[in-house]
mmCIF file of C-alpha atoms in Angstrom:
data_model
loop_
_atom_site.group_PDB
_atom_site.id
_atom_site.type_symbol
_atom_site.label_atom_id
_atom_site.label_comp_id
_atom_site.label_asym_id
_atom_site.label_seq_id
_atom_site.Cartn_x
_atom_site.Cartn_y
_atom_site.Cartn_z
ATOM 1 C CA PHE O 1 -2.824 68.324 -3.183
ATOM 2 C CA TRP O 2 -6.572 67.824 -4.120
ATOM 3 C CA GLN O 3 -8.985 65.240 -2.593
ATOM 4 C CA VAL O 4 -11.571 63.317 -4.767
ATOM 5 C CA GLY O 5 -14.054 60.400 -4.189
ATOM 6 C CA ILE O 6 -13.399 56.832 -5.305
ATOM 7 C CA LYS O 7 -15.541 54.206 -6.494
ATOM 8 C CA SER O 8 -13.645 51.177 -7.196
ATOM 9 C CA PHE O 9 -9.969 49.961 -7.826
ATOM 10 C CA ARG O 10 -9.304 47.251 -10.677
ATOM 11 C CA ILE O 11 -6.351 45.396 -11.319
ATOM 12 C CA GLU O 12 -6.880 43.879 -15.173
ATOM 13 C CA LYS O 13 -10.890 42.996 -14.971
ATOM 14 C CA GLU O 14 -10.817 42.115 -11.191
ATOM 15 C CA PHE O 15 -12.334 44.738 -8.812
ATOM 16 C CA LEU O 16 -11.171 45.157 -5.414
ATOM 17 C CA PRO O 17 -14.288 45.765 -4.003
ATOM 18 C CA ILE O 18 -13.664 48.683 -1.380
ATOM 19 C CA ASN O 19 -17.303 49.557 -0.766
ATOM 20 C CA SER O 20 -18.061 45.823 -0.064
ATOM 21 C CA LYS O 21 -19.241 44.395 3.417
ATOM 22 C CA LYS O 22 -15.691 42.828 3.899
ATOM 23 C CA TYR O 23 -14.142 46.192 3.546
ATOM 24 C CA ARG O 24 -16.823 48.124 5.679
ATOM 25 C CA ARG O 25 -16.378 45.689 8.516
ATOM 26 C CA HIS O 26 -12.755 46.246 8.298
ATOM 27 C CA LEU O 27 -13.043 50.326 8.113
ATOM 28 C CA ASN O 28 -15.678 49.919 11.041
ATOM 29 C CA GLN O 29 -17.582 52.455 9.441
ATOM 30 C CA PRO O 30 -19.643 53.229 6.589
ATOM 31 C CA GLU O 31 -17.827 56.004 4.644
ATOM 32 C CA LYS O 32 -16.904 56.099 1.185
ATOM 33 C CA PHE O 33 -13.213 56.396 0.061
ATOM 34 C CA SER O 34 -11.280 59.154 -0.818
ATOM 35 C CA ALA O 35 -7.950 59.807 -2.443
ATOM 36 C CA ILE O 36 -5.714 62.551 -2.073
ATOM 37 C CA ILE O 37 -3.599 63.277 -5.211
ATOM 38 C CA ASP O 38 -0.302 64.349 -4.202
ATOM 39 C CA SER O 39 2.017 65.929 -6.776
ATOM 40 C CA GLY O 40 5.100 66.109 -4.319
ATOM 41 C CA SER O 41 4.964 61.888 -3.990
ATOM 42 C CA VAL O 42 5.742 59.245 -6.418
ATOM 43 C CA GLN O 43 4.222 56.800 -4.479
ATOM 44 C CA PHE O 44 0.755 55.389 -3.851
ATOM 45 C CA ARG O 45 -0.476 54.807 -0.266
ATOM 46 C CA PHE O 46 -3.291 52.542 0.637
ATOM 47 C CA PRO O 47 -4.819 50.781 3.905
ATOM 48 C CA SER O 48 -3.001 47.541 4.720
ATOM 49 C CA ALA O 49 -6.272 45.398 3.547
ATOM 50 C CA ILE O 50 -6.286 46.565 0.421
ATOM 51 C CA LEU O 51 -2.484 46.826 -0.006
ATOM 52 C CA LYS O 52 -2.092 43.156 0.754
ATOM 53 C CA GLU O 53 -4.594 42.412 -2.051
ATOM 54 C CA ILE O 54 -2.727 44.621 -4.516
ATOM 55 C CA ASN O 55 0.714 43.293 -4.217
ATOM 56 C CA GLU O 56 -0.882 39.464 -4.360
ATOM 57 C CA ALA O 57 -2.291 40.571 -7.577
ATOM 58 C CA ILE O 58 1.167 41.902 -8.940
ATOM 59 C CA ASN O 59 3.100 39.100 -7.497
ATOM 60 C CA ALA O 60 5.109 41.413 -5.447
ATOM 61 C CA THR O 61 7.243 39.978 -2.715
ATOM 62 C CA CYS O 62 6.668 41.640 0.740
ATOM 63 C CA SER O 63 9.254 41.110 3.688
ATOM 64 C CA ASP O 64 7.960 40.480 7.092
ATOM 65 C CA ASP O 65 10.020 43.189 8.773
ATOM 66 C CA GLN O 66 9.149 45.997 5.894
ATOM 67 C CA PRO O 67 5.647 44.983 4.900
ATOM 68 C CA ASP O 68 5.219 48.341 3.227
ATOM 69 C CA VAL O 69 8.434 47.796 0.858
ATOM 70 C CA CYS O 70 7.839 45.055 -1.596
ATOM 71 C CA THR O 71 10.042 43.847 -4.477
ATOM 72 C CA VAL O 72 9.051 42.686 -8.187
ATOM 73 C CA ASP O 73 11.548 41.027 -10.757
ATOM 74 C CA CYS O 74 12.190 43.733 -12.981
ATOM 75 C CA GLY O 75 12.074 41.106 -16.267
ATOM 76 C CA SER O 76 8.150 40.601 -15.361
ATOM 77 C CA VAL O 77 7.007 44.162 -15.542
ATOM 78 C CA SER O 78 5.829 43.957 -18.827
ATOM 79 C CA ASP O 79 3.423 40.887 -18.057
ATOM 80 C CA LEU O 80 2.014 42.624 -15.097
ATOM 81 C CA PRO O 81 -1.527 44.257 -15.014
ATOM 82 C CA ASP O 82 -2.811 48.012 -15.345
ATOM 83 C CA PHE O 83 -4.373 49.253 -12.266
ATOM 84 C CA THR O 84 -7.555 51.101 -12.749
ATOM 85 C CA ILE O 85 -8.870 53.615 -10.472
ATOM 86 C CA SER O 86 -12.594 54.780 -11.400
ATOM 87 C CA PHE O 87 -13.246 58.223 -9.501
ATOM 88 C CA ASP O 88 -16.584 59.253 -8.245
ATOM 89 C CA THR O 89 -17.625 62.461 -10.072
ATOM 90 C CA GLY O 90 -20.177 63.171 -7.322
ATOM 91 C CA ASN O 91 -23.122 63.291 -9.941
ATOM 92 C CA GLY O 92 -23.687 59.539 -10.425
ATOM 93 C CA GLN O 93 -20.863 59.072 -13.104
ATOM 94 C CA THR O 94 -17.457 57.826 -12.802
ATOM 95 C CA ILE O 95 -14.113 58.568 -14.628
ATOM 96 C CA ASP O 96 -11.686 55.778 -14.880
ATOM 97 C CA HIS O 97 -7.829 56.151 -14.958
ATOM 98 C CA SER O 98 -5.307 53.215 -15.540
ATOM 99 C CA ILE O 99 -2.009 53.077 -14.236
ATOM 100 C CA THR O 100 0.566 50.895 -16.322
ATOM 101 C CA PRO O 101 3.008 48.877 -14.713
ATOM 102 C CA SER O 102 5.674 51.186 -16.144
ATOM 103 C CA ASP O 103 3.860 53.896 -13.783
ATOM 104 C CA TYR O 104 3.651 51.983 -10.602
ATOM 105 C CA ILE O 105 6.800 49.561 -10.454
ATOM 106 C CA LEU O 106 10.421 51.697 -9.935
ATOM 107 C CA PRO O 107 13.845 50.252 -10.872
ATOM 108 C CA GLU O 108 15.933 49.857 -7.685
ATOM 109 C CA SER O 109 18.738 47.786 -9.639
ATOM 110 C CA ASP O 110 19.209 45.693 -12.978
ATOM 111 C CA SER O 111 17.139 42.905 -11.581
ATOM 112 C CA GLN O 112 14.902 43.843 -9.013
ATOM 113 C CA CYS O 113 12.194 46.637 -8.943
ATOM 114 C CA VAL O 114 10.185 47.883 -6.001
ATOM 115 C CA SER O 115 6.580 48.465 -6.260
ATOM 116 C CA ALA O 116 5.165 51.977 -5.771
ATOM 117 C CA PHE O 117 1.983 50.919 -3.996
ATOM 118 C CA GLY O 118 2.523 51.061 -0.220
ATOM 119 C CA GLY O 119 1.128 51.657 3.067
ATOM 120 C CA PHE O 120 1.163 54.226 5.796
ATOM 121 C CA GLY O 121 4.244 52.670 7.599
ATOM 122 C CA CYS O 122 2.107 51.767 10.479
ATOM 123 C CA ASP O 123 3.711 48.979 12.695
ATOM 124 C CA HIS O 124 0.905 46.226 12.692
ATOM 125 C CA SER O 125 2.630 44.558 15.673
ATOM 126 C CA ASN O 126 1.411 47.575 17.829
ATOM 127 C CA LYS O 127 -2.578 47.206 18.393
ATOM 128 C CA THR O 128 -2.983 51.006 18.323
ATOM 129 C CA CYS O 129 -1.850 51.190 14.699
ATOM 130 C CA ASN O 130 -3.806 54.248 13.374
ATOM 131 C CA GLU O 131 -3.811 54.179 9.844
ATOM 132 C CA PRO O 132 -6.450 55.775 7.798
ATOM 133 C CA LYS O 133 -8.889 53.058 6.604
ATOM 134 C CA ASN O 134 -10.920 55.156 3.897
ATOM 135 C CA LEU O 135 -8.132 57.158 2.388
ATOM 136 C CA ILE O 136 -5.732 56.509 -0.010
ATOM 137 C CA VAL O 137 -2.706 58.835 -1.443
ATOM 138 C CA LEU O 138 -1.662 58.708 -5.010
ATOM 139 C CA GLY O 139 1.277 60.232 -6.183
ATOM 140 C CA MET O 140 1.806 61.908 -9.117
#
């Protein structure tokens, strides 16, 4: 795998402000985001606070008993927005990479599809949940 810096995420033109005060408070640390690019995975793993916003933006339905598994109507895939990641090059510049809905929505049946955006399998009813707060995993 490879590890790279992340500057921001966008869904269409709406930024998910990962370095904002709101997220820094959630993270309880000032560190920047990093991504592990994993060629052995097809899923994208996010901390729960960001995952919730992403799935709301793509109108995914998540179950209470499995919040990391979210479904989308397959007929709506063509209407979903692109998801753009701005990678931090380390020299003050960024490189944007857009992921289309056909890349982040996986068919499950003829009418039901699954979002490739998921969490780290953390049981949030357990107060000692130890998910990474400033790291994401990008499957290829």
